Amino acid sequence: MTLSDLTGRVNDLLCAANLLTWDARTQMPPAGAQTRGQQIATLKGLARELILSEEMRRACDKALVSTDGEDDDTPSRAEALAVSAAIAHHSRLPARLLQAQAECAPMAQAAWAEARARSDFRLFLPWLERTVMLAREQAECLGYAGHPYDAMISIFEPGETTASLAVLFDRLRAGLRPILAAARRADQPRSDFLFREYPEARQRAFAEDLAMRLGYDFSRGRLDTAVHPFEVSFTRQDVRITTRFNRNYLAASIFGTAHEVGHALYEQGIATEYTRTAHATDLIGLYAVGGTSFGAHESQSRLIEMHVARDPVFWQHHFPRLAGHFPEQLADVTAAEFAAAITRTHPGLIRVEADELSYDLHIMLRVEIEKALMDGSLRPADVPEAWNAAMARDLGLAVPDDAQGCLQDVHWSSGYIGSFPTYTIGNVMAAQVMDELRSTVPGLSSDLEAGSLDSLHAALSTHIWRYGRSLSRDRVLRRLTGRPLDPEPYLAHLAHRYALTFAIQG
Amino acid sequence: MTLSDLTGRVNDLLCAANLLTWDARTQMPPAGAQTRGQQIATLKGLARELILSEEMRRACDKALVSTDGEDDDTPSRAEALAVSAAIAHHSRLPARLLQAQAECAPMAQAAWAEARARSDFRLFLPWLERTVMLAREQAECLGYAGHPYDAMISIFEPGETTASLAVLFDRLRAGLRPILAAARRADQPRSDFLFREYPEARQRAFAEDLAMRLGYDFSRGRLDTAVHPFEVSFTRQDVRITTRFNRNYLAASIFGTAHEVGHALYEQGIATEYTRTAHATDLIGLYAVGGTSFGAHESQSRLIEMHVARDPVFWQHHFPRLAGHFPEQLADVTAAEFAAAITRTHPGLIRVEADELSYDLHIMLRVEIEKALMDGSLRPADVPEAWNAAMARDLGLAVPDDAQGCLQDVHWSSGYIGSFPTYTIGNVMAAQVMDELRSTVPGLSSDLEAGSLDSLHAALSTHIWRYGRSLSRDRVLRRLTGRPLDPEPYLAHLAHRYALTFAIQG
């Protein structure tokens, strides 16, 4: 078999694993959970075995030789390099460690769920200690140049390090401070109408309409309900999204849907010829996905959510349609009032409910703690104290209990350490891409003002989506914008948006 | 890894393949079909590779030695023998043949669909010729003692042969003849009310209620809609059924649901300790299933459909509930009239619409043709003529076109030759089991008359369901009834049922 045949089989296995996950979260009867985890583990384990097989190693070596001298950006060279990196990665992790992590995760998750329900950190502590110990062992196996946290970050966001993030985050903190301070001083816009009663069926009808208008192709996907919304794909031919409906908060389903549509456009937009290839497969994370990194993926979801669907211009065109779905609930609301309401700031304790201005502070807090756990400068037992101190320092908030503090996120209990930075990278990249496209693509801004996303879709497809994983995130950004990740457009976007919101209010 | 670990992984792969199939038929967006077939093929191909792996062979040899001297019925011996038979089976089939069959099937199915739509057999003929040629090659690879058709039958119904079926079918034909003749002479009961307008939502509500009352455990399953209803499982923890709703024919969803519930009870009823074992995996057919053969599986669906849900006693208890769902449609109907209507006979051209009395004649016609195709005494080009002649001879019907004749079934275009006999084996076994249980299980018949299925469920669980595939169909039957497959109880059941129906009418 050729390298492409071999990676095609890995993609098939991981697409199947994705479907088992989608089904578990949207369709599966409760008792199915008992055997589903093992089924997914077997599929991923076999994918890893195929990557480490003699046949794959031989095909990879051959491809490395035959593409030697090609630019790393050519699809064939990129494929050989991706497979080679995956073989190296998986070779370094002993089966014993993977087994220990696989056994730890479900028990850690159960303990975390109980700890959060009772707001009792002590119930989770032994499992956090074990998760951190295994992550530190994993970092030692994988190796790193600077800091053990680097090994974890690189799984989710190749190219980023503890040091590169420190530079990024320092600039963000400094830039966010005056915008946040101004936001706190300003009167907040009216938002009472968002909390009226919105029947689920009509929210669903609007969400489907919205997804379609944002460019989601329903002939290659579907929209379901899930407790924690997500997007998942089984090749570009079948890319599914989920959302949730809160009867008394209209914004949840609208912006949750827009966010997942952003992820889905990336997956639906990968070039057809990359179907079932390494360019549509995370061979290190063992996940069928076309986005080139977690951060790049988040950039597309945040671009659609924040730069399209939360743009006041968008609601000039779509508010009448929304009001048509909810004529009683929105009878006393204008498009401008709606746009202002969805931009109000309200720093709170919970990350997933955070507004655009404070979201990154939640992320930076977690990254600070993860880094300290990885180098041993923070003991797991001291996480609540560190969390609460950082929350007081960064957001000026007192944490009343650990359920609303360090127990709020599922990530650590799932064994994920190192994924949080990608949320902020996504925010930064979204603004950088949008800023570049607005200034270089003729007609893009005027099309958006006229209510058309066609120019935007075409530009994102040309510069980002179609490449899949064949170009790294850094290469995508450099090709498009001429420079690496840069926080300035993001800070400028926030300053502009919140100045605008206050102006409307004022 | 132990033999159980290794077969557990095979089961995981095949459960995943089952989920991909379920999803394709109930949830998948249209465009997903383009990559789904390859994903399922990869999962089944890897399952086959695992079965043929050195590790599996060694573990199997070891298990054969360590269980040597044990009765073939012990779970550990049965596991070793099942794996050994699967290794032998798959070893005999060259990759080249499997590849040719895998490539033929989708094209044959597309050609068949078009041929049926246009009622033009010539469009399908080249693909039928290729399918038959490949099946004959497969039979030569697998080997057989008597007739090449034996090799195909044994994939679906181990133990049966062309010769054993000839004996069974001769007896059935002889026994059915007088019952059919009497049925044709009799006046048919009134059935007009079955064809009134029955809104789908209310049919669904009744189908769910019916499934639950028939014993289906919704905490380990779900009921969806599909064009061709089926049951499928991903371990006993998750056994799903589908049905279809015909707005103008009430019986379709009721008895379709009852039929699939019968299949599902078998899968939900396998012993917990057989989860993820060879006893819940068809290692030859590469299919995750707990039923011990296709015929045994069909026996449970037909038992619930024909001996429970079409029994007039059942409707004494459940007709008021049905009439409660459809008060207008059934206002002028009694429970006895309903029971008679669902037993009316009406020999027709289409197998899937056939009544209980003529169904087996449809099967025997197909088996006669499959046998002749396999030994070369019938050329594929002559199938329409042979079909139409047999239909005139057995059912006295003229076939107006091939769409209603030899193009009506999907089986041959899918590469399935040899599965048809299992429908009749299911009918025969269902009656034999039911007859035995009625005469030997104290209280079973009176419980059924009182509207309780508890004794029946307990007996089926004890004698059939819990064993999964650890006992062959023949052993299940011999242990329970003391004899092999025997058509007499089936003929007695039909004679009794139709005499009763005519008596009601008379």
Short mmCIF file of N, CA, C and O in Angstrom, two decimals, chain B residues 199-305:
data_model
loop_
_atom_site.label_atom_id
_atom_site.label_comp_id
_atom_site.label_asym_id
_atom_site.label_seq_id
_atom_site.Cartn_x
_atom_site.Cartn_y
_atom_site.Cartn_z
N PRO B 199 -52.32 9.31 11.20
CA PRO B 199 -51.21 10.28 11.28
C PRO B 199 -49.95 9.64 11.86
O PRO B 199 -50.01 8.87 12.82
N GLU B 200 -48.82 9.99 11.28
CA GLU B 200 -47.56 9.36 11.64
C GLU B 200 -47.21 9.54 13.11
O GLU B 200 -46.73 8.61 13.76
N ALA B 201 -47.44 10.75 13.64
CA ALA B 201 -47.05 11.02 15.04
C ALA B 201 -47.77 10.06 15.98
O ALA B 201 -47.19 9.55 16.94
N ARG B 202 -49.06 9.80 15.68
CA ARG B 202 -49.79 8.90 16.57
C ARG B 202 -49.38 7.45 16.36
O ARG B 202 -49.36 6.64 17.28
N GLN B 203 -49.04 7.09 15.10
CA GLN B 203 -48.51 5.74 14.86
C GLN B 203 -47.21 5.55 15.64
O GLN B 203 -46.96 4.50 16.21
N ARG B 204 -46.39 6.60 15.65
CA ARG B 204 -45.11 6.51 16.37
C ARG B 204 -45.34 6.32 17.86
O ARG B 204 -44.69 5.49 18.50
N ALA B 205 -46.27 7.08 18.41
CA ALA B 205 -46.56 6.97 19.84
C ALA B 205 -47.01 5.54 20.16
O ALA B 205 -46.58 4.95 21.16
N PHE B 206 -47.87 4.98 19.30
CA PHE B 206 -48.32 3.62 19.56
C PHE B 206 -47.17 2.62 19.39
O PHE B 206 -47.02 1.68 20.17
N ALA B 207 -46.33 2.82 18.37
CA ALA B 207 -45.20 1.91 18.13
C ALA B 207 -44.25 1.89 19.35
O ALA B 207 -43.77 0.83 19.76
N GLU B 208 -44.03 3.05 19.92
CA GLU B 208 -43.14 3.11 21.10
C GLU B 208 -43.77 2.38 22.29
O GLU B 208 -43.10 1.63 23.00
N ASP B 209 -45.06 2.62 22.46
CA ASP B 209 -45.78 1.95 23.54
C ASP B 209 -45.76 0.43 23.32
O ASP B 209 -45.49 -0.35 24.24
N LEU B 210 -46.00 0.02 22.08
CA LEU B 210 -46.02 -1.40 21.74
C LEU B 210 -44.65 -2.04 21.99
O LEU B 210 -44.54 -3.12 22.59
N ALA B 211 -43.59 -1.38 21.53
CA ALA B 211 -42.24 -1.92 21.70
C ALA B 211 -41.95 -2.14 23.18
O ALA B 211 -41.43 -3.18 23.58
N MET B 212 -42.32 -1.17 24.00
CA MET B 212 -42.08 -1.28 25.43
C MET B 212 -42.85 -2.45 26.03
O MET B 212 -42.33 -3.24 26.79
N ARG B 213 -44.13 -2.57 25.61
CA ARG B 213 -44.96 -3.66 26.15
C ARG B 213 -44.50 -5.03 25.68
O ARG B 213 -44.72 -6.04 26.34
N LEU B 214 -43.84 -5.06 24.50
CA LEU B 214 -43.30 -6.34 24.01
C LEU B 214 -41.97 -6.67 24.68
O LEU B 214 -41.41 -7.73 24.45
N GLY B 215 -41.47 -5.76 25.51
CA GLY B 215 -40.29 -6.07 26.30
C GLY B 215 -39.02 -5.34 25.90
O GLY B 215 -37.96 -5.56 26.48
N TYR B 216 -39.11 -4.48 24.89
CA TYR B 216 -37.92 -3.76 24.43
C TYR B 216 -37.50 -2.75 25.49
O TYR B 216 -38.32 -2.01 26.01
N ASP B 217 -36.21 -2.75 25.81
CA ASP B 217 -35.67 -1.88 26.86
C ASP B 217 -35.13 -0.60 26.23
O ASP B 217 -34.05 -0.60 25.66
N PHE B 218 -35.90 0.48 26.35
CA PHE B 218 -35.50 1.74 25.72
C PHE B 218 -34.27 2.37 26.38
O PHE B 218 -33.63 3.23 25.78
N SER B 219 -33.94 1.96 27.61
CA SER B 219 -32.72 2.52 28.21
C SER B 219 -31.49 1.95 27.53
O SER B 219 -30.38 2.47 27.69
N ARG B 220 -31.67 0.88 26.77
CA ARG B 220 -30.56 0.30 26.00
C ARG B 220 -30.90 0.28 24.52
O ARG B 220 -30.53 -0.65 23.81
N GLY B 221 -31.61 1.29 24.05
CA GLY B 221 -31.94 1.31 22.63
C GLY B 221 -32.74 2.53 22.26
O GLY B 221 -32.98 3.42 23.09
N ARG B 222 -33.16 2.60 21.00
CA ARG B 222 -34.00 3.69 20.53
C ARG B 222 -34.68 3.25 19.24
O ARG B 222 -34.23 2.33 18.55
N LEU B 223 -35.77 3.93 18.94
CA LEU B 223 -36.59 3.59 17.77
C LEU B 223 -36.53 4.76 16.79
O LEU B 223 -36.88 5.88 17.14
N ASP B 224 -36.06 4.49 15.58
CA ASP B 224 -35.99 5.53 14.55
C ASP B 224 -36.77 5.08 13.31
O ASP B 224 -37.30 3.97 13.27
N THR B 225 -36.79 5.95 12.33
CA THR B 225 -37.47 5.67 11.08
C THR B 225 -36.45 5.29 10.01
O THR B 225 -35.39 5.90 9.95
N ALA B 226 -36.77 4.28 9.20
CA ALA B 226 -35.88 3.92 8.09
C ALA B 226 -36.73 3.42 6.93
O ALA B 226 -37.83 2.91 7.13
N VAL B 227 -36.23 3.59 5.74
CA VAL B 227 -36.96 3.14 4.55
C VAL B 227 -37.13 1.62 4.58
O VAL B 227 -38.22 1.10 4.34
N HIS B 228 -36.05 0.91 4.90
CA HIS B 228 -36.12 -0.54 5.07
C HIS B 228 -35.81 -0.85 6.53
O HIS B 228 -34.65 -0.84 6.93
N PRO B 229 -36.84 -1.12 7.34
CA PRO B 229 -36.62 -1.30 8.78
C PRO B 229 -35.62 -2.41 9.10
O PRO B 229 -35.53 -3.40 8.39
N PHE B 230 -34.88 -2.21 10.18
CA PHE B 230 -33.87 -3.18 10.59
C PHE B 230 -33.58 -3.00 12.07
O PHE B 230 -34.00 -2.01 12.69
N GLU B 231 -32.86 -3.98 12.63
CA GLU B 231 -32.36 -3.91 14.00
C GLU B 231 -30.86 -4.02 13.91
O GLU B 231 -30.33 -4.73 13.05
N VAL B 232 -30.15 -3.31 14.80
CA VAL B 232 -28.68 -3.40 14.80
C VAL B 232 -28.19 -3.11 16.20
O VAL B 232 -28.82 -2.35 16.94
N SER B 233 -27.07 -3.74 16.58
CA SER B 233 -26.60 -3.55 17.96
C SER B 233 -25.12 -3.22 18.00
O SER B 233 -24.37 -3.54 17.08
N PHE B 234 -24.75 -2.55 19.08
CA PHE B 234 -23.36 -2.20 19.37
C PHE B 234 -23.12 -2.62 20.81
O PHE B 234 -23.01 -1.78 21.68
N THR B 235 -23.09 -3.91 21.05
CA THR B 235 -23.15 -4.60 22.33
C THR B 235 -24.60 -4.58 22.86
O THR B 235 -25.43 -3.80 22.39
N ARG B 236 -24.87 -5.43 23.83
CA ARG B 236 -26.22 -5.53 24.41
C ARG B 236 -26.65 -4.25 25.10
O ARG B 236 -27.83 -4.06 25.41
N GLN B 237 -25.70 -3.36 25.34
CA GLN B 237 -26.01 -2.09 26.01
C GLN B 237 -26.70 -1.09 25.09
O GLN B 237 -27.19 -0.07 25.55
N ASP B 238 -26.68 -1.37 23.79
CA ASP B 238 -27.20 -0.38 22.83
C ASP B 238 -27.68 -1.15 21.59
O ASP B 238 -26.90 -1.47 20.71
N VAL B 239 -28.97 -1.44 21.59
CA VAL B 239 -29.58 -2.26 20.53
C VAL B 239 -30.72 -1.42 19.92
O VAL B 239 -31.71 -1.16 20.59
N ARG B 240 -30.56 -1.00 18.70
CA ARG B 240 -31.50 -0.04 18.12
C ARG B 240 -32.41 -0.68 17.08
O ARG B 240 -32.01 -1.60 16.38
N ILE B 241 -33.63 -0.18 17.00
CA ILE B 241 -34.57 -0.67 16.01
C ILE B 241 -35.09 0.50 15.18
O ILE B 241 -35.02 1.65 15.59
N THR B 242 -35.57 0.16 14.00
CA THR B 242 -36.19 1.17 13.14
C THR B 242 -37.51 0.61 12.63
O THR B 242 -37.73 -0.59 12.62
N THR B 243 -38.37 1.51 12.21
CA THR B 243 -39.63 1.09 11.62
C THR B 243 -40.00 2.11 10.56
O THR B 243 -39.29 3.09 10.35
N ARG B 244 -41.09 1.84 9.83
CA ARG B 244 -41.54 2.85 8.86
C ARG B 244 -43.03 3.07 9.07
O ARG B 244 -43.75 2.17 9.51
N PHE B 245 -43.45 4.26 8.76
CA PHE B 245 -44.84 4.63 8.98
C PHE B 245 -45.50 4.89 7.63
O PHE B 245 -45.06 5.75 6.87
N ASN B 246 -46.53 4.11 7.36
CA ASN B 246 -47.31 4.30 6.15
C ASN B 246 -48.62 4.95 6.58
O ASN B 246 -49.42 4.35 7.29
N ARG B 247 -48.83 6.18 6.14
CA ARG B 247 -49.98 6.97 6.58
C ARG B 247 -51.31 6.27 6.28
O ARG B 247 -52.29 6.46 7.00
N ASN B 248 -51.32 5.45 5.24
CA ASN B 248 -52.58 4.82 4.84
C ASN B 248 -52.59 3.30 5.02
O ASN B 248 -53.33 2.59 4.35
N TYR B 249 -51.70 2.81 5.88
CA TYR B 249 -51.74 1.37 6.16
C TYR B 249 -51.19 1.14 7.56
O TYR B 249 -49.98 1.13 7.79
N LEU B 250 -52.11 0.96 8.51
CA LEU B 250 -51.73 0.90 9.91
C LEU B 250 -50.83 -0.28 10.24
O LEU B 250 -49.95 -0.20 11.09
N ALA B 251 -51.04 -1.42 9.54
CA ALA B 251 -50.35 -2.65 9.94
C ALA B 251 -48.84 -2.57 9.73
O ALA B 251 -48.08 -3.24 10.44
N ALA B 252 -48.38 -1.76 8.78
CA ALA B 252 -46.94 -1.72 8.47
C ALA B 252 -46.11 -1.36 9.70
O ALA B 252 -45.15 -2.06 10.03
N SER B 253 -46.47 -0.29 10.40
CA SER B 253 -45.64 0.12 11.54
C SER B 253 -45.84 -0.81 12.74
O SER B 253 -44.90 -1.08 13.48
N ILE B 254 -47.05 -1.31 12.93
CA ILE B 254 -47.29 -2.17 14.09
C ILE B 254 -46.47 -3.46 13.99
O ILE B 254 -45.73 -3.83 14.90
N PHE B 255 -46.58 -4.15 12.85
CA PHE B 255 -45.93 -5.46 12.78
C PHE B 255 -44.46 -5.34 12.38
O PHE B 255 -43.65 -6.19 12.74
N GLY B 256 -44.14 -4.25 11.69
CA GLY B 256 -42.72 -3.96 11.46
C GLY B 256 -42.01 -3.73 12.79
O GLY B 256 -40.92 -4.27 13.03
N THR B 257 -42.64 -2.96 13.67
CA THR B 257 -42.04 -2.71 14.97
C THR B 257 -41.94 -4.00 15.78
O THR B 257 -40.90 -4.29 16.37
N ALA B 258 -43.02 -4.79 15.79
CA ALA B 258 -42.99 -6.05 16.55
C ALA B 258 -41.88 -6.96 16.05
O ALA B 258 -41.16 -7.59 16.84
N HIS B 259 -41.71 -7.01 14.73
CA HIS B 259 -40.66 -7.85 14.13
C HIS B 259 -39.27 -7.42 14.62
O HIS B 259 -38.48 -8.24 15.08
N GLU B 260 -38.99 -6.13 14.53
CA GLU B 260 -37.66 -5.65 14.94
C GLU B 260 -37.47 -5.78 16.45
O GLU B 260 -36.36 -6.03 16.92
N VAL B 261 -38.55 -5.63 17.22
CA VAL B 261 -38.44 -5.86 18.67
C VAL B 261 -38.00 -7.29 18.93
O VAL B 261 -37.17 -7.56 19.81
N GLY B 262 -38.53 -8.24 18.15
CA GLY B 262 -38.11 -9.63 18.33
C GLY B 262 -36.61 -9.80 18.13
O GLY B 262 -35.93 -10.44 18.95
N HIS B 263 -36.10 -9.21 17.08
CA HIS B 263 -34.65 -9.23 16.87
C HIS B 263 -33.92 -8.59 18.06
O HIS B 263 -32.91 -9.09 18.55
N ALA B 264 -34.46 -7.45 18.51
CA ALA B 264 -33.78 -6.67 19.55
C ALA B 264 -33.78 -7.40 20.89
O ALA B 264 -32.80 -7.32 21.65
N LEU B 265 -34.87 -8.13 21.20
CA LEU B 265 -34.91 -8.85 22.47
C LEU B 265 -33.79 -9.87 22.54
O LEU B 265 -33.18 -10.09 23.59
N TYR B 266 -33.51 -10.52 21.40
CA TYR B 266 -32.42 -11.49 21.33
C TYR B 266 -31.10 -10.79 21.67
O TYR B 266 -30.32 -11.26 22.52
N GLU B 267 -30.84 -9.65 21.04
CA GLU B 267 -29.57 -8.95 21.26
C GLU B 267 -29.48 -8.34 22.66
O GLU B 267 -28.41 -8.36 23.27
N GLN B 268 -30.61 -7.81 23.15
CA GLN B 268 -30.58 -7.23 24.50
C GLN B 268 -30.48 -8.33 25.56
O GLN B 268 -30.11 -8.06 26.70
N GLY B 269 -30.82 -9.58 25.14
CA GLY B 269 -30.91 -10.66 26.11
C GLY B 269 -29.67 -11.53 26.25
O GLY B 269 -29.64 -12.45 27.08
N ILE B 270 -28.63 -11.25 25.46
CA ILE B 270 -27.41 -12.06 25.58
C ILE B 270 -26.79 -11.84 26.96
O ILE B 270 -26.89 -10.75 27.54
N ALA B 271 -26.19 -12.89 27.51
CA ALA B 271 -25.59 -12.80 28.85
C ALA B 271 -24.58 -11.65 28.90
O ALA B 271 -23.80 -11.47 27.98
N THR B 272 -24.62 -10.90 29.99
CA THR B 272 -23.73 -9.74 30.15
C THR B 272 -22.27 -10.14 29.97
O THR B 272 -21.48 -9.39 29.37
N GLU B 273 -21.91 -11.31 30.47
CA GLU B 273 -20.49 -11.69 30.41
C GLU B 273 -20.02 -12.02 29.00
O GLU B 273 -18.83 -12.19 28.77
N TYR B 274 -20.94 -12.10 28.05
CA TYR B 274 -20.52 -12.34 26.66
C TYR B 274 -20.29 -11.05 25.88
O TYR B 274 -19.95 -11.09 24.70
N THR B 275 -20.49 -9.90 26.57
CA THR B 275 -20.23 -8.62 25.91
C THR B 275 -18.78 -8.58 25.42
O THR B 275 -17.87 -8.95 26.13
N ARG B 276 -18.59 -8.11 24.18
CA ARG B 276 -17.25 -8.01 23.58
C ARG B 276 -16.54 -9.35 23.48
O ARG B 276 -15.31 -9.41 23.59
N THR B 277 -17.28 -10.44 23.27
CA THR B 277 -16.63 -11.74 23.09
C THR B 277 -17.01 -12.32 21.73
O THR B 277 -17.85 -11.78 21.01
N ALA B 278 -16.38 -13.46 21.44
CA ALA B 278 -16.72 -14.20 20.21
C ALA B 278 -18.19 -14.62 20.23
O ALA B 278 -18.79 -14.83 19.16
N HIS B 279 -18.79 -14.75 21.41
CA HIS B 279 -20.19 -15.17 21.49
C HIS B 279 -21.16 -14.05 21.12
O HIS B 279 -22.37 -14.26 21.09
N ALA B 280 -20.63 -12.87 20.89
CA ALA B 280 -21.45 -11.74 20.44
C ALA B 280 -20.92 -11.20 19.11
O ALA B 280 -21.16 -10.04 18.77
N THR B 281 -20.19 -12.03 18.38
CA THR B 281 -19.54 -11.57 17.15
C THR B 281 -19.60 -12.66 16.08
O THR B 281 -19.19 -13.79 16.35
N ASP B 282 -20.10 -12.31 14.91
CA ASP B 282 -20.04 -13.22 13.78
C ASP B 282 -18.68 -13.02 13.11
O ASP B 282 -18.51 -12.12 12.29
N LEU B 283 -17.73 -13.85 13.50
CA LEU B 283 -16.34 -13.67 13.04
C LEU B 283 -16.17 -14.08 11.59
O LEU B 283 -15.19 -13.72 10.96
N ILE B 284 -17.14 -14.83 11.06
CA ILE B 284 -17.08 -15.20 9.65
C ILE B 284 -17.76 -14.14 8.79
O ILE B 284 -17.20 -13.65 7.82
N GLY B 285 -18.97 -13.76 9.17
CA GLY B 285 -19.67 -12.72 8.41
C GLY B 285 -19.16 -11.32 8.69
O GLY B 285 -19.57 -10.36 8.05
N LEU B 286 -18.27 -11.18 9.68
CA LEU B 286 -17.71 -9.88 10.10
C LEU B 286 -18.84 -8.91 10.45
O LEU B 286 -19.07 -7.88 9.81
N TYR B 287 -19.54 -9.27 11.52
CA TYR B 287 -20.73 -8.54 11.91
C TYR B 287 -20.90 -8.72 13.42
O TYR B 287 -20.83 -9.85 13.91
N ALA B 288 -21.08 -7.62 14.14
CA ALA B 288 -21.30 -7.71 15.58
C ALA B 288 -22.75 -8.09 15.83
O ALA B 288 -23.65 -7.28 15.58
N VAL B 289 -22.97 -9.28 16.30
CA VAL B 289 -24.33 -9.79 16.49
C VAL B 289 -24.29 -10.92 17.52
O VAL B 289 -23.35 -11.71 17.54
N GLY B 290 -25.32 -10.96 18.36
CA GLY B 290 -25.37 -11.98 19.40
C GLY B 290 -26.17 -13.21 19.01
O GLY B 290 -26.02 -14.27 19.60
N GLY B 291 -27.03 -13.08 18.00
CA GLY B 291 -27.84 -14.22 17.57
C GLY B 291 -26.97 -15.29 16.94
O GLY B 291 -26.01 -14.98 16.23
N THR B 292 -27.31 -16.56 17.17
CA THR B 292 -26.38 -17.63 16.81
C THR B 292 -26.38 -17.97 15.32
O THR B 292 -25.45 -18.61 14.84
N SER B 293 -27.42 -17.58 14.57
CA SER B 293 -27.43 -17.72 13.11
C SER B 293 -28.47 -16.76 12.59
O SER B 293 -29.30 -16.24 13.35
N PHE B 294 -28.46 -16.53 11.27
CA PHE B 294 -29.49 -15.67 10.68
C PHE B 294 -30.87 -16.28 10.91
O PHE B 294 -31.84 -15.57 11.20
N GLY B 295 -30.97 -17.60 10.77
CA GLY B 295 -32.26 -18.25 10.96
C GLY B 295 -32.74 -18.15 12.40
O GLY B 295 -33.92 -17.88 12.65
N ALA B 296 -31.83 -18.37 13.34
CA ALA B 296 -32.21 -18.26 14.75
C ALA B 296 -32.66 -16.83 15.06
O ALA B 296 -33.62 -16.62 15.81
N HIS B 297 -31.97 -15.85 14.47
CA HIS B 297 -32.35 -14.46 14.70
C HIS B 297 -33.76 -14.21 14.16
O HIS B 297 -34.61 -13.62 14.83
N GLU B 298 -33.98 -14.66 12.94
CA GLU B 298 -35.29 -14.48 12.33
C GLU B 298 -36.36 -15.20 13.14
O GLU B 298 -37.51 -14.75 13.21
N SER B 299 -36.00 -16.32 13.76
CA SER B 299 -37.01 -17.04 14.57
C SER B 299 -37.52 -16.16 15.70
O SER B 299 -38.70 -16.22 16.05
N GLN B 300 -36.65 -15.35 16.29
CA GLN B 300 -37.10 -14.52 17.41
C GLN B 300 -37.94 -13.34 16.92
O GLN B 300 -38.90 -12.95 17.58
N SER B 301 -37.59 -12.79 15.76
CA SER B 301 -38.41 -11.70 15.24
C SER B 301 -39.78 -12.22 14.80
O SER B 301 -40.80 -11.58 15.05
N ARG B 302 -39.79 -13.40 14.19
CA ARG B 302 -41.07 -13.96 13.74
C ARG B 302 -41.89 -14.45 14.93
O ARG B 302 -43.12 -14.40 14.89
N LEU B 303 -41.23 -14.94 15.96
CA LEU B 303 -41.97 -15.37 17.15
C LEU B 303 -42.74 -14.20 17.75
O LEU B 303 -43.93 -14.30 18.05
N ILE B 304 -42.04 -13.07 17.90
CA ILE B 304 -42.72 -11.90 18.48
C ILE B 304 -43.75 -11.34 17.50
O ILE B 304 -44.88 -10.98 17.89
N GLU B 305 -43.41 -11.30 16.22
CA GLU B 305 -44.34 -10.74 15.24
C GLU B 305 -45.55 -11.64 15.05
O GLU B 305 -46.70 -11.18 15.11
#
